mmCIF file of C-alpha atoms in Angstrom:
data_model
loop_
_atom_site.group_PDB
_atom_site.id
_atom_site.type_symbol
_atom_site.label_atom_id
_atom_site.label_comp_id
_atom_site.label_asym_id
_atom_site.label_seq_id
_atom_site.Cartn_x
_atom_site.Cartn_y
_atom_site.Cartn_z
ATOM 1 C CA MET I 1 -9.222 9.140 19.835
ATOM 2 C CA ARG I 2 -11.813 9.699 22.609
ATOM 3 C CA VAL I 3 -14.660 9.255 20.124
ATOM 4 C CA ALA I 4 -13.170 5.989 18.855
ATOM 5 C CA VAL I 5 -12.885 4.605 22.375
ATOM 6 C CA ARG I 6 -16.471 5.461 23.177
ATOM 7 C CA THR I 7 -17.644 3.857 19.922
ATOM 8 C CA ASP I 8 -15.846 0.646 20.823
ATOM 9 C CA ALA I 9 -17.293 0.842 24.324
ATOM 10 C CA TRP I 10 -20.839 0.969 22.971
ATOM 11 C CA LEU I 11 -20.080 -2.025 20.751
ATOM 12 C CA LEU I 12 -18.807 -3.918 23.766
ATOM 13 C CA LEU I 13 -21.854 -2.980 25.827
ATOM 14 C CA LEU I 14 -24.137 -4.139 23.032
ATOM 15 C CA ALA I 15 -22.226 -7.411 22.853
ATOM 16 C CA ALA I 16 -22.432 -7.790 26.615
ATOM 17 C CA SER I 17 -26.195 -7.349 26.592
ATOM 18 C CA THR I 18 -26.533 -9.930 23.831
ATOM 19 C CA ALA I 19 -24.257 -12.411 25.565
ATOM 20 C CA LEU I 20 -26.115 -12.100 28.848
ATOM 21 C CA ALA I 21 -29.588 -12.394 27.385
ATOM 22 C CA GLN I 22 -29.363 -16.156 27.982
ATOM 23 C CA PRO I 23 -28.799 -17.172 31.610
ATOM 24 C CA ILE I 24 -25.531 -18.844 32.532
ATOM 25 C CA ARG I 25 -26.823 -22.076 34.066
ATOM 26 C CA LYS I 26 -23.420 -23.545 34.877
ATOM 27 C CA PRO I 27 -20.142 -21.681 35.387
ATOM 28 C CA PRO I 28 -17.739 -22.928 32.706
ATOM 29 C CA GLU I 29 -14.315 -24.288 33.463
ATOM 30 C CA PHE I 30 -12.031 -21.270 33.539
ATOM 31 C CA GLU I 31 -9.435 -22.909 31.322
ATOM 32 C CA ASP I 32 -11.878 -24.741 29.037
ATOM 33 C CA PRO I 33 -10.974 -23.569 25.514
ATOM 34 C CA ALA I 34 -13.905 -25.378 23.928
ATOM 35 C CA ALA I 35 -16.316 -22.836 25.338
ATOM 36 C CA PHE I 36 -14.447 -19.739 24.239
ATOM 37 C CA ARG I 37 -12.477 -20.365 21.078
ATOM 38 C CA SER I 38 -13.217 -18.471 17.891
ATOM 39 C CA THR I 39 -13.396 -20.749 14.864
ATOM 40 C CA ALA I 40 -14.298 -18.165 12.232
ATOM 41 C CA PRO I 41 -11.738 -17.388 9.535
ATOM 42 C CA ALA I 42 -9.657 -14.346 10.281
ATOM 43 C CA ALA I 43 -11.055 -11.158 8.827
ATOM 44 C CA GLY I 44 -9.200 -8.149 7.539
ATOM 45 C CA ASP I 45 -8.105 -5.147 9.555
ATOM 46 C CA GLY I 46 -11.249 -3.095 8.941
ATOM 47 C CA SER I 47 -13.755 -1.880 11.512
ATOM 48 C CA SER I 48 -15.961 -4.962 11.085
ATOM 49 C CA HIS I 49 -13.086 -7.153 12.263
ATOM 50 C CA ILE I 50 -12.454 -4.864 15.241
ATOM 51 C CA SER I 51 -16.137 -4.993 16.170
ATOM 52 C CA ALA I 52 -16.271 -8.788 15.874
ATOM 53 C CA ARG I 53 -13.132 -9.152 17.990
ATOM 54 C CA GLY I 54 -14.548 -6.810 20.625
ATOM 55 C CA GLU I 55 -17.754 -8.805 20.765
ATOM 56 C CA ARG I 56 -15.878 -12.095 21.119
ATOM 57 C CA ILE I 57 -13.693 -10.757 23.927
ATOM 58 C CA SER I 58 -16.612 -9.248 25.836
ATOM 59 C CA GLN I 59 -18.576 -12.497 25.665
ATOM 60 C CA ASN I 60 -15.548 -14.492 26.796
ATOM 61 C CA LEU I 61 -14.878 -12.193 29.746
ATOM 62 C CA LEU I 62 -18.429 -12.493 30.991
ATOM 63 C CA ARG I 63 -18.330 -16.261 30.773
ATOM 64 C CA PHE I 64 -14.937 -16.471 32.441
ATOM 65 C CA LEU I 65 -16.259 -14.295 35.262
ATOM 66 C CA ALA I 66 -18.894 -16.965 35.885
ATOM 67 C CA ALA I 67 -16.110 -19.089 37.409
ATOM 68 C CA TYR I 68 -16.368 -16.829 40.470
ATOM 69 C CA ASP I 69 -20.119 -17.345 40.843
ATOM 70 C CA THR I 70 -19.741 -19.827 43.691
ATOM 71 C CA PRO I 71 -20.191 -19.057 47.403
ATOM 72 C CA GLY I 72 -16.895 -18.411 49.156
ATOM 73 C CA THR I 73 -15.942 -18.412 52.801
ATOM 74 C CA ASP I 74 -16.965 -14.761 53.242
ATOM 75 C CA LYS I 75 -20.718 -14.493 52.684
ATOM 76 C CA ALA I 76 -20.725 -10.676 52.697
ATOM 77 C CA GLU I 77 -17.982 -10.557 50.073
ATOM 78 C CA TYR I 78 -19.818 -13.061 47.882
ATOM 79 C CA ALA I 79 -23.073 -11.114 48.191
ATOM 80 C CA LEU I 80 -21.335 -7.955 46.972
ATOM 81 C CA PHE I 81 -19.811 -9.836 44.040
ATOM 82 C CA GLN I 82 -23.242 -11.247 43.177
ATOM 83 C CA GLN I 83 -24.748 -7.768 43.183
ATOM 84 C CA GLY I 84 -22.332 -6.502 40.541
ATOM 85 C CA TYR I 85 -22.354 -9.751 38.615
ATOM 86 C CA LYS I 86 -26.153 -9.705 38.277
ATOM 87 C CA LEU I 87 -25.958 -6.187 36.855
ATOM 88 C CA LEU I 88 -23.484 -7.411 34.255
ATOM 89 C CA ARG I 89 -25.807 -10.284 33.393
ATOM 90 C CA GLN I 90 -28.511 -7.692 32.752
ATOM 91 C CA GLY I 91 -26.185 -5.761 30.434
ATOM 92 C CA LEU I 92 -25.885 -2.836 32.893
ATOM 93 C CA ALA I 93 -22.119 -2.426 32.796
ATOM 94 C CA ALA I 94 -22.006 1.167 34.086
ATOM 95 C CA ALA I 95 -24.156 0.255 37.081
ATOM 96 C CA ALA I 96 -21.966 -2.804 37.634
ATOM 97 C CA VAL I 97 -18.866 -0.576 37.738
ATOM 98 C CA ALA I 98 -20.430 1.536 40.490
ATOM 99 C CA SER I 99 -21.454 -1.577 42.403
ATOM 100 C CA PHE I 100 -18.054 -3.238 42.146
ATOM 101 C CA ARG I 101 -16.291 0.023 43.118
ATOM 102 C CA GLU I 102 -18.213 0.131 46.386
ATOM 103 C CA ALA I 103 -17.537 -3.553 46.964
ATOM 104 C CA ALA I 104 -13.807 -3.053 46.319
ATOM 105 C CA LYS I 105 -13.691 -0.310 48.967
ATOM 106 C CA ARG I 106 -14.865 -2.845 51.542
ATOM 107 C CA HIS I 107 -12.878 -5.780 50.165
ATOM 108 C CA PRO I 108 -9.846 -4.365 48.306
ATOM 109 C CA GLN I 109 -8.111 -7.768 48.235
ATOM 110 C CA SER I 110 -11.125 -9.779 47.068
ATOM 111 C CA GLU I 111 -10.251 -11.637 43.891
ATOM 112 C CA PRO I 112 -13.886 -12.044 42.706
ATOM 113 C CA VAL I 113 -14.782 -8.407 43.401
ATOM 114 C CA VAL I 114 -11.701 -6.895 41.753
ATOM 115 C CA ALA I 115 -11.969 -9.303 38.811
ATOM 116 C CA GLY I 116 -15.598 -8.233 38.375
ATOM 117 C CA LEU I 117 -14.617 -4.571 38.548
ATOM 118 C CA SER I 118 -11.942 -5.119 35.896
ATOM 119 C CA VAL I 119 -14.403 -6.800 33.521
ATOM 120 C CA ALA I 120 -17.041 -4.112 34.040
ATOM 121 C CA LEU I 121 -14.488 -1.354 33.420
ATOM 122 C CA TYR I 122 -13.322 -3.077 30.244
ATOM 123 C CA LEU I 123 -16.896 -3.268 28.967
ATOM 124 C CA ILE I 124 -17.401 0.495 29.279
ATOM 125 C CA GLY I 125 -14.075 1.252 27.602
ATOM 126 C CA GLU I 126 -12.037 2.250 30.688
ATOM 127 C CA LEU I 127 -9.149 0.079 29.537
ATOM 128 C CA ASP I 128 -6.293 1.516 31.615
ATOM 129 C CA GLU I 129 -8.239 1.319 34.858
ATOM 130 C CA SER I 130 -9.425 -2.183 33.982
ATOM 131 C CA ALA I 131 -5.848 -3.336 33.368
ATOM 132 C CA SER I 132 -4.606 -1.644 36.538
ATOM 133 C CA ALA I 133 -7.144 -3.487 38.678
ATOM 134 C CA LEU I 134 -6.354 -6.814 37.037
ATOM 135 C CA VAL I 135 -2.594 -6.387 37.377
ATOM 136 C CA ARG I 136 -2.980 -5.567 41.072
ATOM 137 C CA ILE I 137 -5.160 -8.560 41.904
ATOM 138 C CA ALA I 138 -2.996 -10.906 39.824
ATOM 139 C CA GLU I 139 0.024 -9.813 41.828
ATOM 140 C CA LEU I 140 -1.824 -10.747 45.027
ATOM 141 C CA TYR I 141 -2.927 -14.144 43.652
ATOM 142 C CA PRO I 142 -0.122 -15.322 41.336
ATOM 143 C CA ARG I 143 -1.385 -18.919 41.272
ATOM 144 C CA SER I 144 -5.093 -18.340 40.644
ATOM 145 C CA GLY I 145 -5.913 -19.928 37.307
ATOM 146 C CA ARG I 146 -9.199 -18.036 37.133
ATOM 147 C CA LEU I 147 -7.275 -14.833 36.473
ATOM 148 C CA VAL I 148 -5.282 -16.237 33.539
ATOM 149 C CA PRO I 149 -7.982 -15.949 30.827
ATOM 150 C CA LEU I 150 -9.030 -12.506 32.065
ATOM 151 C CA LEU I 151 -5.424 -11.340 31.702
ATOM 152 C CA GLY I 152 -4.986 -13.112 28.406
ATOM 153 C CA GLU I 153 -8.103 -11.747 26.736
ATOM 154 C CA THR I 154 -7.302 -8.128 27.658
ATOM 155 C CA ALA I 155 -3.477 -8.107 27.757
ATOM 156 C CA ASP I 156 -3.058 -5.910 24.682
ATOM 157 C CA ALA I 157 -5.966 -3.531 25.344
ATOM 158 C CA SER I 158 -3.985 -0.970 27.348
ATOM 159 C CA SER I 159 -0.642 0.115 25.926
ATOM 160 C CA ARG I 160 0.190 1.671 29.289
ATOM 161 C CA TYR I 161 -0.225 -1.578 31.229
ATOM 162 C CA ARG I 162 0.748 -4.043 28.521
ATOM 163 C CA PRO I 163 4.268 -4.687 29.939
ATOM 164 C CA LEU I 164 2.800 -5.402 33.374
ATOM 165 C CA MET I 165 0.122 -7.663 31.893
ATOM 166 C CA GLU I 166 2.886 -9.600 30.124
ATOM 167 C CA GLN I 167 4.797 -9.857 33.401
ATOM 168 C CA ARG I 168 1.774 -11.231 35.227
ATOM 169 C CA LEU I 169 1.280 -13.869 32.517
ATOM 170 C CA ARG I 170 4.958 -14.809 32.832
ATOM 171 C CA ASP I 171 4.444 -15.125 36.574
ATOM 172 C CA PHE I 172 1.638 -17.607 35.975
ATOM 173 C CA VAL I 173 3.769 -19.598 33.534
ATOM 174 C CA ARG I 174 6.524 -19.862 36.142
ATOM 175 C CA ALA I 175 4.124 -20.619 38.984
ATOM 176 C CA ASP I 176 2.268 -23.430 37.227
ATOM 177 C CA ALA I 177 4.210 -25.850 35.051
ATOM 178 C CA LYS I 178 0.935 -27.383 33.842
ATOM 179 C CA SER I 179 -0.973 -24.246 32.872
ATOM 180 C CA ALA I 180 -1.641 -24.548 29.147
ATOM 181 C CA ALA I 181 -3.788 -21.409 29.227
ATOM 182 C CA ALA I 182 -1.006 -19.210 30.640
ATOM 183 C CA ARG I 183 1.375 -20.400 27.929
ATOM 184 C CA TYR I 184 -1.158 -19.948 25.149
ATOM 185 C CA TYR I 185 -2.091 -16.413 26.174
ATOM 186 C CA LEU I 186 1.504 -15.334 26.710
ATOM 187 C CA ALA I 187 2.380 -16.647 23.248
ATOM 188 C CA GLN I 188 -0.544 -14.747 21.730
ATOM 189 C CA LEU I 189 0.596 -11.533 23.364
ATOM 190 C CA LEU I 190 4.212 -11.969 22.241
ATOM 191 C CA ALA I 191 3.080 -12.770 18.706
ATOM 192 C CA SER I 192 0.946 -9.635 18.550
ATOM 193 C CA GLU I 193 3.953 -7.429 19.259
ATOM 194 C CA GLN I 194 5.973 -8.331 16.154
ATOM 195 C CA PRO I 195 5.323 -8.873 12.427
ATOM 196 C CA GLN I 196 6.562 -12.440 12.837
ATOM 197 C CA PRO I 197 5.971 -14.440 16.048
ATOM 198 C CA PRO I 198 9.211 -14.866 18.023
ATOM 199 C CA ALA I 199 10.710 -18.268 18.758
ATOM 200 C CA GLU I 200 9.468 -18.012 22.336
ATOM 201 C CA ALA I 201 5.865 -17.834 21.128
ATOM 202 C CA ALA I 202 6.303 -21.001 19.079
ATOM 203 C CA THR I 203 7.755 -22.782 22.104
ATOM 204 C CA LEU I 204 4.873 -21.667 24.305
ATOM 205 C CA TRP I 205 2.226 -22.708 21.754
ATOM 206 C CA THR I 206 3.866 -26.122 21.425
ATOM 207 C CA GLU I 207 3.962 -26.555 25.204
ATOM 208 C CA ALA I 208 0.320 -25.464 25.508
ATOM 209 C CA ALA I 209 -0.748 -27.967 22.858
ATOM 210 C CA ALA I 210 1.043 -30.753 24.718
ATOM 211 C CA LEU I 211 -0.330 -29.782 28.138
ATOM 212 C CA ASP I 212 -3.997 -29.580 27.134
ATOM 213 C CA PRO I 213 -5.111 -32.225 24.602
ATOM 214 C CA ARG I 214 -8.527 -30.534 24.301
ATOM 215 C CA ASP I 215 -7.297 -27.136 23.179
ATOM 216 C CA VAL I 216 -7.303 -26.478 19.432
ATOM 217 C CA ARG I 217 -6.089 -22.887 19.723
ATOM 218 C CA PRO I 218 -2.301 -23.464 19.982
ATOM 219 C CA CYS I 219 -2.546 -25.979 17.135
ATOM 220 C CA LEU I 220 -4.222 -23.404 14.910
ATOM 221 C CA SER I 221 -1.651 -20.772 15.870
ATOM 222 C CA MET I 222 1.232 -23.114 15.075
ATOM 223 C CA ALA I 223 -0.376 -24.040 11.753
ATOM 224 C CA ARG I 224 -0.547 -20.378 10.796
ATOM 225 C CA LEU I 225 3.051 -19.847 11.864
ATOM 226 C CA GLU I 226 4.309 -22.810 9.831
ATOM 227 C CA GLU I 227 2.318 -21.754 6.783
ATOM 228 C CA ASN I 228 3.836 -18.270 6.981
ATOM 229 C CA ARG I 229 7.244 -19.928 7.143
ATOM 230 C CA ASP I 230 6.310 -21.793 3.936
ATOM 231 C CA ARG I 231 6.522 -25.107 5.787
ATOM 232 C CA VAL I 232 3.364 -26.530 4.289
ATOM 233 C CA GLU I 233 3.658 -30.103 5.551
ATOM 234 C CA ALA I 234 4.201 -28.895 9.120
ATOM 235 C CA ALA I 235 1.166 -26.616 8.812
ATOM 236 C CA ILE I 236 -0.905 -29.543 7.533
ATOM 237 C CA ALA I 237 0.202 -31.652 10.490
ATOM 238 C CA TRP I 238 -0.866 -28.985 12.990
ATOM 239 C CA LEU I 239 -4.254 -28.525 11.328
ATOM 240 C CA ASN I 240 -4.858 -32.270 11.377
ATOM 241 C CA ARG I 241 -3.898 -32.255 15.039
ATOM 242 C CA ALA I 242 -6.506 -29.545 15.665
ATOM 243 C CA LEU I 243 -9.161 -31.582 13.866
ATOM 244 C CA GLU I 244 -8.324 -34.640 15.940
ATOM 245 C CA ARG I 245 -9.312 -32.538 18.952
ATOM 246 C CA ASP I 246 -12.385 -31.053 17.318
ATOM 247 C CA PRO I 247 -13.543 -32.282 13.893
ATOM 248 C CA LEU I 248 -16.156 -29.508 13.674
ATOM 249 C CA LEU I 249 -13.813 -26.614 12.878
ATOM 250 C CA PRO I 250 -14.859 -25.069 9.549
ATOM 251 C CA ASP I 251 -11.817 -22.812 9.337
ATOM 252 C CA ALA I 252 -9.402 -25.707 9.888
ATOM 253 C CA HIS I 253 -11.054 -27.733 7.112
ATOM 254 C CA TYR I 254 -10.906 -24.753 4.769
ATOM 255 C CA ARG I 255 -7.246 -24.062 5.511
ATOM 256 C CA LEU I 256 -6.413 -27.749 5.058
ATOM 257 C CA SER I 257 -8.159 -27.830 1.683
ATOM 258 C CA ARG I 258 -6.046 -24.886 0.481
ATOM 259 C CA LEU I 259 -2.820 -26.482 1.663
ATOM 260 C CA TYR I 260 -3.625 -29.887 0.182
ATOM 261 C CA PHE I 261 -4.417 -28.262 -3.177
ATOM 262 C CA ARG I 262 -1.122 -26.403 -2.866
ATOM 263 C CA VAL I 263 0.886 -29.639 -2.570
ATOM 264 C CA GLY I 264 -1.103 -31.381 -5.301
ATOM 265 C CA LYS I 265 -3.279 -33.624 -3.087
ATOM 266 C CA LYS I 266 -6.539 -32.746 -4.796
ATOM 267 C CA GLU I 267 -8.613 -35.596 -3.383
ATOM 268 C CA LEU I 268 -7.818 -34.590 0.199
ATOM 269 C CA GLY I 269 -8.301 -30.943 -0.714
ATOM 270 C CA ASN I 270 -11.769 -31.629 -2.119
ATOM 271 C CA ARG I 271 -12.671 -33.741 0.909
ATOM 272 C CA HIS I 272 -11.881 -30.969 3.368
ATOM 273 C CA LEU I 273 -13.460 -28.310 1.175
ATOM 274 C CA GLU I 274 -16.690 -30.285 1.108
ATOM 275 C CA ARG I 275 -16.530 -30.738 4.859
ATOM 276 C CA PHE I 276 -16.037 -26.988 5.273
ATOM 277 C CA ARG I 277 -19.114 -26.274 3.139
ATOM 278 C CA MET I 278 -21.240 -28.746 5.101
ATOM 279 C CA LEU I 279 -20.222 -27.281 8.450
ATOM 280 C CA ARG I 280 -20.753 -23.713 7.281
ATOM 281 C CA GLY I 281 -24.135 -24.631 5.853
ATOM 282 C CA SER I 282 -25.122 -26.239 9.151
ATOM 283 C CA GLN I 283 -24.036 -23.151 11.093
ATOM 284 C CA THR I 284 -25.955 -20.842 8.759
ATOM 285 C CA ALA I 285 -29.111 -22.932 9.115
ATOM 286 C CA LYS I 286 -28.942 -22.647 12.912
ATOM 287 C CA GLN I 287 -28.657 -18.847 12.847
#
């Protein structure tokens, strides 16, 4: 098991270096799903899927951490955060861990510093320690929306701290009636625990979709749930809702084409299949 963890850690470090090769010119909105969603069709359960998922998560974490890259009231605390953050931007995760550890000794209740330490630890494969740090700082700041995506992206990484990560997400749901991100991530975590998503997950996805009209992710999750329930028309409705929010989703067009063919609507099926091919061709040409 130790070898497997280290292998994943190297994959994450490689992804981190790639993600940080381009400078982050503007910190993204910490609950902006448009910047962080994954629109690729789901892969199988092989190692390539695990690697791709690890790369996506590592890139997301680094971008979410950029939300802290703004001067705070304590200049010394901000300078220490910047020191570790710059190391992460250079792809030097191990050095960033050491830097953030020293910063956390001086500022143990600093949200930016502890959040940075958690991300750096995650990138080198120290998943339990990463989760422990994140759980602790989330308990201190139960209304900080910047922590929600960090919790959500890593909630299932540590089996030891998974129950506490779930509890912190529930705390955010209770604390903020308008947090679509907290509801989406909690639903994702609950759905990952069982072969079939529980009713609570469906409720949370539906609430998230209503709270944030930009976010396609809960729509796509609900579409998959309804398709698995063999409720094809409901799945079609959710996919169309996702495309209203973002028409440039290849996977949504492909899934819609399959479902329209399934119910005998060949013209609509061909239309979305052609759109899928055009979008995929455009993406390939840009790579």
